mmCIF file of C-alpha atoms and ligand atoms in Angstrom:
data_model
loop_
_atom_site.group_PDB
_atom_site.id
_atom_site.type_symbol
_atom_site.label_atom_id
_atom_site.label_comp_id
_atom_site.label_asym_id
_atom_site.label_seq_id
_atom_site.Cartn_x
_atom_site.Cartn_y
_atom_site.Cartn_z
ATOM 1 C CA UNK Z 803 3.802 -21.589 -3.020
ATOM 2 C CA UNK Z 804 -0.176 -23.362 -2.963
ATOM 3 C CA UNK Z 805 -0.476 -24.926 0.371
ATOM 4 C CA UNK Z 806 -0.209 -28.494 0.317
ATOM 5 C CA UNK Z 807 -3.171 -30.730 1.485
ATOM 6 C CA UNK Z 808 -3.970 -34.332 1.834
ATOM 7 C CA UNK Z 809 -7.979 -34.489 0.919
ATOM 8 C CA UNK Z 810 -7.660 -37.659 -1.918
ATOM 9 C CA UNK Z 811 -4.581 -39.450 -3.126
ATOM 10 C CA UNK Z 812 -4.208 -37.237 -5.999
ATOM 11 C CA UNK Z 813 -2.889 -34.408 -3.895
ATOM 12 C CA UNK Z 814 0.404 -36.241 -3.902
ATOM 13 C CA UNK Z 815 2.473 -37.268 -7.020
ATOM 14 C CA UNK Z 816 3.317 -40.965 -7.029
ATOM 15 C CA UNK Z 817 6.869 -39.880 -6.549
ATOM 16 C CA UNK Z 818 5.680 -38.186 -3.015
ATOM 17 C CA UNK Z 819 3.862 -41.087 -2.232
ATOM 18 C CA UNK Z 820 6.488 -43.176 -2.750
ATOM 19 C CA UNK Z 821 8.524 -40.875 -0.545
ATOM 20 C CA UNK Z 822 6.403 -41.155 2.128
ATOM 21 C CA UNK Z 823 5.739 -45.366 2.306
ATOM 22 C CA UNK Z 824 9.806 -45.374 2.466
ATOM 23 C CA UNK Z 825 9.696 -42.445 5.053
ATOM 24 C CA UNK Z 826 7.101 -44.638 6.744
ATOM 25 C CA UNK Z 827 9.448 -47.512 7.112
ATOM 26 C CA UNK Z 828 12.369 -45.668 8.363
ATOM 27 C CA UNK Z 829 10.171 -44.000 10.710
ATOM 28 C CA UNK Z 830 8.469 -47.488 12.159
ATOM 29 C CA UNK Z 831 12.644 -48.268 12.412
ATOM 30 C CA UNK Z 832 12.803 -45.311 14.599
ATOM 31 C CA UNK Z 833 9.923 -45.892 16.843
ATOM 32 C CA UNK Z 834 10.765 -49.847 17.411
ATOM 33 C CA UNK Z 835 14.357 -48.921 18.348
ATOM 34 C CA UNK Z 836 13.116 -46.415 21.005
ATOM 35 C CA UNK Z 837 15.125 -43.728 19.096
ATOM 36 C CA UNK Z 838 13.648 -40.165 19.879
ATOM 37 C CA UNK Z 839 12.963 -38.059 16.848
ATOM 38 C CA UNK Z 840 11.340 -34.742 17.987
ATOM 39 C CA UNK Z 841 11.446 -32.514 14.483
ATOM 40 C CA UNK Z 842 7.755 -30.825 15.221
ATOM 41 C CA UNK Z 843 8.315 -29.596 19.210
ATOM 42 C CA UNK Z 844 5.510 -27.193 20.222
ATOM 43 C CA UNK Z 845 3.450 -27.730 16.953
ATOM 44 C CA UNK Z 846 -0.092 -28.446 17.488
ATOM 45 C CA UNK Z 847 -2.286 -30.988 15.351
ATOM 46 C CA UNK Z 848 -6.698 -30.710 15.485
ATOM 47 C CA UNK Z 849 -8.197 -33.378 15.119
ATOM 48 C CA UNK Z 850 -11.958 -32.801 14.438
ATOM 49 C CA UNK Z 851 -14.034 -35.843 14.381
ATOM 50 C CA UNK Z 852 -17.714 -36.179 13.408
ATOM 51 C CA UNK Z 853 -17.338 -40.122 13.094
ATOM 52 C CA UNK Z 854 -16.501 -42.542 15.684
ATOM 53 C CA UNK Z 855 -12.878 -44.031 15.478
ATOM 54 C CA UNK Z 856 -10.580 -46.035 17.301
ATOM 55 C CA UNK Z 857 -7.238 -46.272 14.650
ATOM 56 C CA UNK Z 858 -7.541 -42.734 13.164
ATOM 57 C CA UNK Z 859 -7.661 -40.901 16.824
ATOM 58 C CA UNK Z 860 -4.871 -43.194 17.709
ATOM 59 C CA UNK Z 861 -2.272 -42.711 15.445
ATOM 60 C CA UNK Z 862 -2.436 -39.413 14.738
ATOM 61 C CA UNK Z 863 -1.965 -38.094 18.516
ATOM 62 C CA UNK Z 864 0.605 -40.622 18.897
ATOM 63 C CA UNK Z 865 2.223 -39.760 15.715
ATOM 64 C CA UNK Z 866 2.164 -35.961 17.031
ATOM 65 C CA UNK Z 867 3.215 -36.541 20.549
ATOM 66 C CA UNK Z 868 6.307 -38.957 19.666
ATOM 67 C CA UNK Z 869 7.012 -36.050 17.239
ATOM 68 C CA UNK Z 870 7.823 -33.517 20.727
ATOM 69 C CA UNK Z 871 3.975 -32.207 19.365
ATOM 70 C CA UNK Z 872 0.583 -32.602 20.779
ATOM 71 C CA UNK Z 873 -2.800 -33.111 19.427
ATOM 72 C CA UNK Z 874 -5.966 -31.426 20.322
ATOM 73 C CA UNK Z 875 -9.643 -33.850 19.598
ATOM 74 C CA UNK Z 876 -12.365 -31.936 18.680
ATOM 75 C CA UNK Z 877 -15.591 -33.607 18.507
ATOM 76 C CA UNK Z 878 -18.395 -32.235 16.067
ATOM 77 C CA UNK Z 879 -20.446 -32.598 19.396
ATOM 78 C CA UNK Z 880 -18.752 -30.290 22.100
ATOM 79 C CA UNK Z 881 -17.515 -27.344 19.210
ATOM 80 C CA UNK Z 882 -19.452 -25.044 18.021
ATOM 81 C CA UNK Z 883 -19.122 -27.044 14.294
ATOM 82 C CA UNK Z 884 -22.010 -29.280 15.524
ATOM 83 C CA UNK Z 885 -24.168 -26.182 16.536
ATOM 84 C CA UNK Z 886 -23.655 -24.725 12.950
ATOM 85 C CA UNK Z 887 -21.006 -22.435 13.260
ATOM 86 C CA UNK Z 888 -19.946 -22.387 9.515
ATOM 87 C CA UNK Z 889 -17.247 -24.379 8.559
ATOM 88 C CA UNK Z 890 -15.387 -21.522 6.727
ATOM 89 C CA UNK Z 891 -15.305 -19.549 9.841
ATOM 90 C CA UNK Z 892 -14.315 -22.341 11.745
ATOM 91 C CA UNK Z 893 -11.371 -23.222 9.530
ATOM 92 C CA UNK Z 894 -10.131 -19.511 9.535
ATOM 93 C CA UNK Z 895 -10.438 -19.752 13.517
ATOM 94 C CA UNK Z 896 -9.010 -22.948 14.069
ATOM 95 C CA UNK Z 897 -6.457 -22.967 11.484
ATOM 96 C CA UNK Z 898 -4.798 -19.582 13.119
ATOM 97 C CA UNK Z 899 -4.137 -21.577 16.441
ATOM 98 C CA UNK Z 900 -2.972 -24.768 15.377
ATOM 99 C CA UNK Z 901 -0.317 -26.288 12.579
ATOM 100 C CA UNK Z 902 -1.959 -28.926 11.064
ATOM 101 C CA UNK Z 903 -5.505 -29.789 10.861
ATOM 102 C CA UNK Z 904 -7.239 -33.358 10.488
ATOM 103 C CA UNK Z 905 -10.727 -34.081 9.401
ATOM 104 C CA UNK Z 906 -12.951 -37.346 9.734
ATOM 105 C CA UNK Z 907 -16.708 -36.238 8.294
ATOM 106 C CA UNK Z 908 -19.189 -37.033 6.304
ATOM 107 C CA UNK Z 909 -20.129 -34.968 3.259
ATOM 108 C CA UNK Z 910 -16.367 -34.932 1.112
ATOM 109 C CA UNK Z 911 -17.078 -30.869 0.159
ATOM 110 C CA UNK Z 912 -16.426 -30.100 4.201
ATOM 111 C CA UNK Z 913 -13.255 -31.295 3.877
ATOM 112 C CA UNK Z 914 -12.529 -29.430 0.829
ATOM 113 C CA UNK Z 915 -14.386 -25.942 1.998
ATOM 114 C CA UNK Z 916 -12.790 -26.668 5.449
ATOM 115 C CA UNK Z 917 -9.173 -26.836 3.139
ATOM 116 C CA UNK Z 918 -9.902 -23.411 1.222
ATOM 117 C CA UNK Z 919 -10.197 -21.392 4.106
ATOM 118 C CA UNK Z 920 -7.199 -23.252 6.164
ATOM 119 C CA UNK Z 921 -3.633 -21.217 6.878
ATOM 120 C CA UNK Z 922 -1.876 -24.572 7.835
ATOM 121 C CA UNK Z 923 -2.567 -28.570 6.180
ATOM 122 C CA UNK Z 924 -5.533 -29.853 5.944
ATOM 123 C CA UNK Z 925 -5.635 -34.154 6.189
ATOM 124 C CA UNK Z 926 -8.816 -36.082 5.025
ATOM 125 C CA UNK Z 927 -8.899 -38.828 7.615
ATOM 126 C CA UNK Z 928 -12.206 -40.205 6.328
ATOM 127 C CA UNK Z 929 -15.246 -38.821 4.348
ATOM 128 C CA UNK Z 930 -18.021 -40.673 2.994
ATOM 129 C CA UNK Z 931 -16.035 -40.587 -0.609
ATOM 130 C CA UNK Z 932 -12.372 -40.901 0.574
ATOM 131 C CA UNK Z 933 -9.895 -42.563 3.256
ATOM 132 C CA UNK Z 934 -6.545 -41.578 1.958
ATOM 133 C CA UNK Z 935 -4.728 -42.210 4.637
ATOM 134 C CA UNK Z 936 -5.520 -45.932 5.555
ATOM 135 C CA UNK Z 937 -4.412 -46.654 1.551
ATOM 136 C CA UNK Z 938 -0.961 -44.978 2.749
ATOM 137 C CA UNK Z 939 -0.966 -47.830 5.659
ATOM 138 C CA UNK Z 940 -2.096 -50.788 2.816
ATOM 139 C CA UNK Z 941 0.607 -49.801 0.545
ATOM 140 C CA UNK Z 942 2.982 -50.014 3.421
ATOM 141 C CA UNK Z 943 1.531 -52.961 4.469
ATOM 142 C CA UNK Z 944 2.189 -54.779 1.361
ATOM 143 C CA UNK Z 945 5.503 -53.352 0.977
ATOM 144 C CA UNK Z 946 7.014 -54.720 3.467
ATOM 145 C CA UNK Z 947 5.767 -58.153 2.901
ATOM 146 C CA UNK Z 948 5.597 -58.908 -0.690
ATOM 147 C CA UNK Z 949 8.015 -55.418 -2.061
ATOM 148 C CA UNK Z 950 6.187 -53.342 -5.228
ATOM 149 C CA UNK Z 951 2.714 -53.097 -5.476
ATOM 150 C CA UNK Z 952 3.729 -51.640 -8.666
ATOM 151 C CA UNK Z 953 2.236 -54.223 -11.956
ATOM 152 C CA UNK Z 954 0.369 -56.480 -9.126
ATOM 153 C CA UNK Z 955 -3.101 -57.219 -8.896
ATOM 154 C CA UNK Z 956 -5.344 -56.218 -6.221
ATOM 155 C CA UNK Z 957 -9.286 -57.740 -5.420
ATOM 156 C CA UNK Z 958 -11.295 -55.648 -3.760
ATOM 157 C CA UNK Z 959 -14.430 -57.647 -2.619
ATOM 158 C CA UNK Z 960 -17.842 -55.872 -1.413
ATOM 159 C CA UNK Z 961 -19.219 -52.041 -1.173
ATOM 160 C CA UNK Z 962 -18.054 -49.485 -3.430
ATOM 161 C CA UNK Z 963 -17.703 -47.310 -0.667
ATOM 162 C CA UNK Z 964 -15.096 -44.824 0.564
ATOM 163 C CA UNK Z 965 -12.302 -47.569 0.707
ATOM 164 C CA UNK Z 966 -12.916 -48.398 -3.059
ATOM 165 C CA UNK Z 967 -12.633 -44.718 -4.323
ATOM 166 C CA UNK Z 968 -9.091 -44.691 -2.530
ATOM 167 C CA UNK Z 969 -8.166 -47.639 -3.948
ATOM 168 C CA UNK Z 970 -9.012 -46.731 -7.532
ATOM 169 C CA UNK Z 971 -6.958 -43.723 -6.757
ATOM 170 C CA UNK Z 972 -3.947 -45.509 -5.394
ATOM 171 C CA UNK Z 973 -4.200 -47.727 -8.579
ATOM 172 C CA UNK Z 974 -3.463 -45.234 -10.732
ATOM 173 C CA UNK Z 975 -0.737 -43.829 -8.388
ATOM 174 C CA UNK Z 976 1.333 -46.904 -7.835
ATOM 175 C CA UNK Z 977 0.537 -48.545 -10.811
ATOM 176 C CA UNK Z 978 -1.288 -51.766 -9.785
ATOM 177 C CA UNK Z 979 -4.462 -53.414 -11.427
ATOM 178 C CA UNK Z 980 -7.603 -53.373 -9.535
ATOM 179 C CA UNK Z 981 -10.002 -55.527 -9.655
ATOM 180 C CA UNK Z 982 -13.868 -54.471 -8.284
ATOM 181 C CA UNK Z 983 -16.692 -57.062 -7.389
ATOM 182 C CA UNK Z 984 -19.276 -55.041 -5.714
ATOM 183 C CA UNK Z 985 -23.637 -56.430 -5.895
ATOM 184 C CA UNK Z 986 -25.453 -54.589 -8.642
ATOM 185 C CA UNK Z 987 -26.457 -51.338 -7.160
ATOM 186 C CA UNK Z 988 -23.307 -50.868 -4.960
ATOM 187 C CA UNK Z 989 -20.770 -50.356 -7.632
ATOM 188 C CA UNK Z 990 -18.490 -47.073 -7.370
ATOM 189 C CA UNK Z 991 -19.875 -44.195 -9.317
ATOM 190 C CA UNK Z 992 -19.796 -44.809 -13.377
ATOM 191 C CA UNK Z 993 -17.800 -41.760 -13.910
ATOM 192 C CA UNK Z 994 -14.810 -42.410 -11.738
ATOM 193 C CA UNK Z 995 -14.642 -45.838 -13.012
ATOM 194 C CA UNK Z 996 -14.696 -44.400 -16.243
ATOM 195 C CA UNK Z 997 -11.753 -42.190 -15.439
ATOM 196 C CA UNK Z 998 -9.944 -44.824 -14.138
ATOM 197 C CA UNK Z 999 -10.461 -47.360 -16.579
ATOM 198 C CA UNK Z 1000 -6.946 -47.963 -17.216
ATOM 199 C CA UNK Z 1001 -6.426 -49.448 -14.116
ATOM 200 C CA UNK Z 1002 -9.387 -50.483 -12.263
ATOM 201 C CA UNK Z 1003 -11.672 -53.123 -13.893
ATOM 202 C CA UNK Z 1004 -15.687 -54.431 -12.736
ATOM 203 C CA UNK Z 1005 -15.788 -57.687 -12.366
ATOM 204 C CA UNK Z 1006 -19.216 -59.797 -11.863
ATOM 205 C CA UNK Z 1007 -18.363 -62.346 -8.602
ATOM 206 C CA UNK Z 1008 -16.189 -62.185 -5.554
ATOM 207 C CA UNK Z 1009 -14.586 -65.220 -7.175
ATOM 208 C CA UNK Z 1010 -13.407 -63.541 -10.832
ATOM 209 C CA UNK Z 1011 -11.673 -60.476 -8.719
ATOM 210 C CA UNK Z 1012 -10.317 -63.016 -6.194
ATOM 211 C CA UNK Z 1013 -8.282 -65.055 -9.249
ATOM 212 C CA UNK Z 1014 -4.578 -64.314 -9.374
ATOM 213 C CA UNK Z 1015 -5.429 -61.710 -7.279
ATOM 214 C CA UNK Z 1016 -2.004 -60.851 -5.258
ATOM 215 C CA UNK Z 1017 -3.973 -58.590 -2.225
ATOM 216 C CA UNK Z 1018 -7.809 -58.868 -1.285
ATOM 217 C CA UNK Z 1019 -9.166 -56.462 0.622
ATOM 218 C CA UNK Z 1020 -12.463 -55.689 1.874
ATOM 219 C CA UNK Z 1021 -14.295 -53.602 3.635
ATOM 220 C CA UNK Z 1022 -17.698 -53.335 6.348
ATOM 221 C CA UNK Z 1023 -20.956 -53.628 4.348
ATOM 222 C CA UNK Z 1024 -22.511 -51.033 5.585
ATOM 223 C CA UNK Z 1025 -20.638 -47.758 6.672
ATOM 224 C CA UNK Z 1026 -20.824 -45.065 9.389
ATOM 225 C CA UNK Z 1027 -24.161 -43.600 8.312
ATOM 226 C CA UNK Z 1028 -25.392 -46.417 6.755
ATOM 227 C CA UNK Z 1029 -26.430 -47.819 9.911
ATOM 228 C CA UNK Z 1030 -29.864 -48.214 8.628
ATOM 229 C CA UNK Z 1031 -29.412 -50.091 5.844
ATOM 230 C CA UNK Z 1032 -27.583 -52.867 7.357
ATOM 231 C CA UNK Z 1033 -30.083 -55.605 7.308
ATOM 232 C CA UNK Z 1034 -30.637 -54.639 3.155
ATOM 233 C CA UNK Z 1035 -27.021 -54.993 2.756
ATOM 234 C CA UNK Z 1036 -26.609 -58.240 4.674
ATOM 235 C CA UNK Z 1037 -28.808 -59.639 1.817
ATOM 236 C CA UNK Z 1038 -27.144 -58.107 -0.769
ATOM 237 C CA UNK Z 1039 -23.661 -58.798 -0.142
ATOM 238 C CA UNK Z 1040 -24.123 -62.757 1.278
ATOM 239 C CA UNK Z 1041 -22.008 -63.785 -1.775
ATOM 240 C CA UNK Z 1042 -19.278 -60.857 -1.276
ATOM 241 C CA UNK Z 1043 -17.809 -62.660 1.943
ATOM 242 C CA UNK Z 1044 -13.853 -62.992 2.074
ATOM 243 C CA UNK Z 1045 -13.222 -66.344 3.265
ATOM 244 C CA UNK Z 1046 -10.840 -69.270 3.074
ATOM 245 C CA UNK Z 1047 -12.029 -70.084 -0.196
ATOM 246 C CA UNK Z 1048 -12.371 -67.319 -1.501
ATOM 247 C CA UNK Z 1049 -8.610 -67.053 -0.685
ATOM 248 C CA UNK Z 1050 -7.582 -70.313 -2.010
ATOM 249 C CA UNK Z 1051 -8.643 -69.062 -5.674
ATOM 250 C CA UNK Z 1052 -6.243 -66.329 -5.708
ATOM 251 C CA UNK Z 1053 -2.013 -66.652 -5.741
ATOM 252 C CA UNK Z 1054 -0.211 -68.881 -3.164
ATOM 253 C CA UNK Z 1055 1.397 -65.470 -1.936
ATOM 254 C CA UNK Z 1056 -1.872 -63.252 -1.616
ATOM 255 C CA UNK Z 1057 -2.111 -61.253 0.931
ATOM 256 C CA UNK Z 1058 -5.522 -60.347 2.885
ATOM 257 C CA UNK Z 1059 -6.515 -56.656 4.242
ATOM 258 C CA UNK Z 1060 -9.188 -55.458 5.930
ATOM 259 C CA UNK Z 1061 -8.855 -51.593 7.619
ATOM 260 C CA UNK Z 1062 -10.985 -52.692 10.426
ATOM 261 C CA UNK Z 1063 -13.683 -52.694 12.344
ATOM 262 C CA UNK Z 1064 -14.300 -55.808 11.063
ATOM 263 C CA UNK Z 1065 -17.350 -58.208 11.324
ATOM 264 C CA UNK Z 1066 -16.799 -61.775 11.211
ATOM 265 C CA UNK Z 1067 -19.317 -63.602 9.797
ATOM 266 C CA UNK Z 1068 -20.449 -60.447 7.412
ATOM 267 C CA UNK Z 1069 -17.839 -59.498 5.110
ATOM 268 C CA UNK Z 1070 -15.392 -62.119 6.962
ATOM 269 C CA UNK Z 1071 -15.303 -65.512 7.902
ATOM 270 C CA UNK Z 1072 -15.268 -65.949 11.548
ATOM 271 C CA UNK Z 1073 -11.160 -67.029 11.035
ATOM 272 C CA UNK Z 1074 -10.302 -64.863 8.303
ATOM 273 C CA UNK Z 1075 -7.888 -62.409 10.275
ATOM 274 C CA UNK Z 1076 -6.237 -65.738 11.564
ATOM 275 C CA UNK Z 1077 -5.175 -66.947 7.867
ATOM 276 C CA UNK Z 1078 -2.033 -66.857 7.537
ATOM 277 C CA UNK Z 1079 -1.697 -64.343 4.978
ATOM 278 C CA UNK Z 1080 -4.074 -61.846 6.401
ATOM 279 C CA UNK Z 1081 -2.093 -58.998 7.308
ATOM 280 C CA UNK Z 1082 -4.284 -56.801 9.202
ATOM 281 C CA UNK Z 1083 -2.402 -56.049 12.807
ATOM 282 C CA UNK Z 1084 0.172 -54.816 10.773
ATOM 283 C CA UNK Z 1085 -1.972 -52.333 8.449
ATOM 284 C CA UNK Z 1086 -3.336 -51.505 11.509
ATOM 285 C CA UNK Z 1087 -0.073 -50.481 13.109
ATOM 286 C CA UNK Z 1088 1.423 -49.012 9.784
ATOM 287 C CA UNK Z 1089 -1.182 -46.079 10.378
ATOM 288 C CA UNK Z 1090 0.687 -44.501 12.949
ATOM 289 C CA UNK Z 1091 3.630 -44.409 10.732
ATOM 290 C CA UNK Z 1092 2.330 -43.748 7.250
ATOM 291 C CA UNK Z 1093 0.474 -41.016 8.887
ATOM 292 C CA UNK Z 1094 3.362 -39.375 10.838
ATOM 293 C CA UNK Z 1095 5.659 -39.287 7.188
ATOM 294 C CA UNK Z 1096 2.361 -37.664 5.726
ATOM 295 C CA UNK Z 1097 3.045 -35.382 8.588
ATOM 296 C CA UNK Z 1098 6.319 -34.570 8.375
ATOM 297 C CA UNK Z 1099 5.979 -34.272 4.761
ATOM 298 C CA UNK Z 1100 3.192 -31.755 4.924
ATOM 299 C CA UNK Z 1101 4.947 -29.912 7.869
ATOM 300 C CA UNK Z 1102 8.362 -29.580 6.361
ATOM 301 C CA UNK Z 1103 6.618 -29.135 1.991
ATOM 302 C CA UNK Z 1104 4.533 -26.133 3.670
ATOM 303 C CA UNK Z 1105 7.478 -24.824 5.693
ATOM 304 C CA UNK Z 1106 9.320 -23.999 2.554
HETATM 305 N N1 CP M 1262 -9.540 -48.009 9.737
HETATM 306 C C1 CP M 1262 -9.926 -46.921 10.437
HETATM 307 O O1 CP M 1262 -9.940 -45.794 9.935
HETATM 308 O O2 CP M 1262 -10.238 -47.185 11.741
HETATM 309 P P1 CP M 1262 -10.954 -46.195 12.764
HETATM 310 O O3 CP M 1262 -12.355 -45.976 12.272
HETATM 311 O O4 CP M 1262 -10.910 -46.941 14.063
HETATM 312 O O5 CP M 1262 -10.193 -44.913 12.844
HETATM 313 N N1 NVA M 1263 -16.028 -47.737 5.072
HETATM 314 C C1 NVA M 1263 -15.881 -47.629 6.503
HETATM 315 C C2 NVA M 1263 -14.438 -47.460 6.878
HETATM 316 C C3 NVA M 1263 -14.197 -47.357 8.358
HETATM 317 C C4 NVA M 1263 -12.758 -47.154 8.704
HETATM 318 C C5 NVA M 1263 -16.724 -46.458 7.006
HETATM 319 O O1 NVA M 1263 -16.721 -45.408 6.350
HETATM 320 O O2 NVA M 1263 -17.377 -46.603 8.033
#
């Protein structure tokens, strides 16, 4: 059988995904009873990281340790990766020492070339075009506090950046309506809008995707890499801020996400992660146990 990787939503069915957001839940049971559940003993996770992170790096060797496994980080900086060792030699290296492999880069084809070459699971834990996993946490997230995402409507407000290609993706997979209000110029590319146009639809203002919106989420305006441009997008994106208002426009019920590092006063208000339907410790913690049932799932699928 095709080894199984997680590089964009659409590696999964919806019926996986599903799997895994329940998994998720009876896993976060687990953990906040104290109940040991060591299935992966002795297995080894990489964690290669060319961008800074605080939640990714977190969760995952958590997720591997509490799973009897350990984790190895691997920055871009000390391997030979960042001296140009090529990445399809590295993968065939790396990938005969370890069980599972996760990558947080920039271009999206490393992740994929890095995949080809792999023995063992490959997870995208952020590229510039894709961060599958935190849309594993959101769906959790919202789960738990309002049930189905399935038929609801989702906002997101600012950059059509690597956050709003996942959630186009996770549209289609669970079924939800997504609304996009991005500045001209900063819209997600034509074509993938155009492939998901059964699902995902371009607004014009923060304000039309915030109406009967049931979830708004957004996002940093400018992204790692993007450092540069952050003084541009401050200018473009003054009327993309998630705020109170902005809020009050949408249902009575909506819930507020953010995957964090945040800025208040940019794409947030100063109190924004205080309202009380933001939602965003709890996305936050849901990482750690979205991403161990991605795991387990890709450890036990790949063991068959
Ligand atoms: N949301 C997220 O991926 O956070 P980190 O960059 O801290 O990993
Ligand atoms: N869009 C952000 C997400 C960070 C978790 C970035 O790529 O920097």
């Amino acid at each position: 059988m095709a080894l199984r990787h997680f590089l964009t939503l659409r590696d999964l069915s919806s019926a996986e995904l599903n799997r895994i957001i329940e998994r998720a839940q009876e896993l976060k049971r687990l953990q906040h009873t104290r109940q040991v559940y060591q299935p992966f003993v002795g297995q080894v996770m990489g964690m290669i990281f060319e961008k800074s992170s605080t939640r990714t790096r977190i969760s995952f060797e958590a997720g591997m340790t509490q799973f009897g496994g350990s984790a190895i980080f691997l920055s871009s900086r000390d391997t030979q990766l960042g001296r140009g060792e090529p990445i399809e030699d590295s993968a065939r290296v790396i990938s005969s020492m370890l069980d599972i492999v996760m990558i947080r880069t920039f271009g999206h084809e490393i992740v994929e070339r890095f995949a080809s070459y792999s023995k063992v699971p490959v997870i995208n834990a952020l590229t510039d075009d894709h961060h599958p996993c935190q849309l594993l946490a959101d769906i959790q997230t919202f789960v738990e506090h309002r049930g189905s995402i399935k038929g609801k409507t989702v906002a997101w407000v600012g950059d059509g950046n690597n956050m709003c290609n996942s959630y186009i993706e996770a549209a289609h997979q669970w079924g939800f309506k997504l609304k996009i209000a991005t500045p001209k110029g900063y819209e997600p590319q034509e074509k993938f809008l155009k492939e998901f146009a059964h699902c995902v639809e371009l607004v014009d203002t923060a304000e039309d995707a915030a109406v009967n919106a049931n979830l708004i989420v957004t996002d940093v305006w400018a992204s790692m890499g993007q450092e540069e441009e952050q003084k541009i997008r401050e200018q473009a994106f003054a009327s993309y801020q998630v705020n109170e208002h902005l809020m009050s426009l949408a249902h009575s019920d909506c819930l507020f996400m953010h995957c964090l590092p945040a800025h208040r006063g940019e794409e947030i208000s100063e109190n924004m992660l205080e309202h009380p339907n933001a939602v965003v410790w709890d996305e936050a913690e849901n990482r750690l146990h979205a991403q161990k049932a991605l795991v387990e799932f890709l450890l036990l699928e790949n063991q068959k």
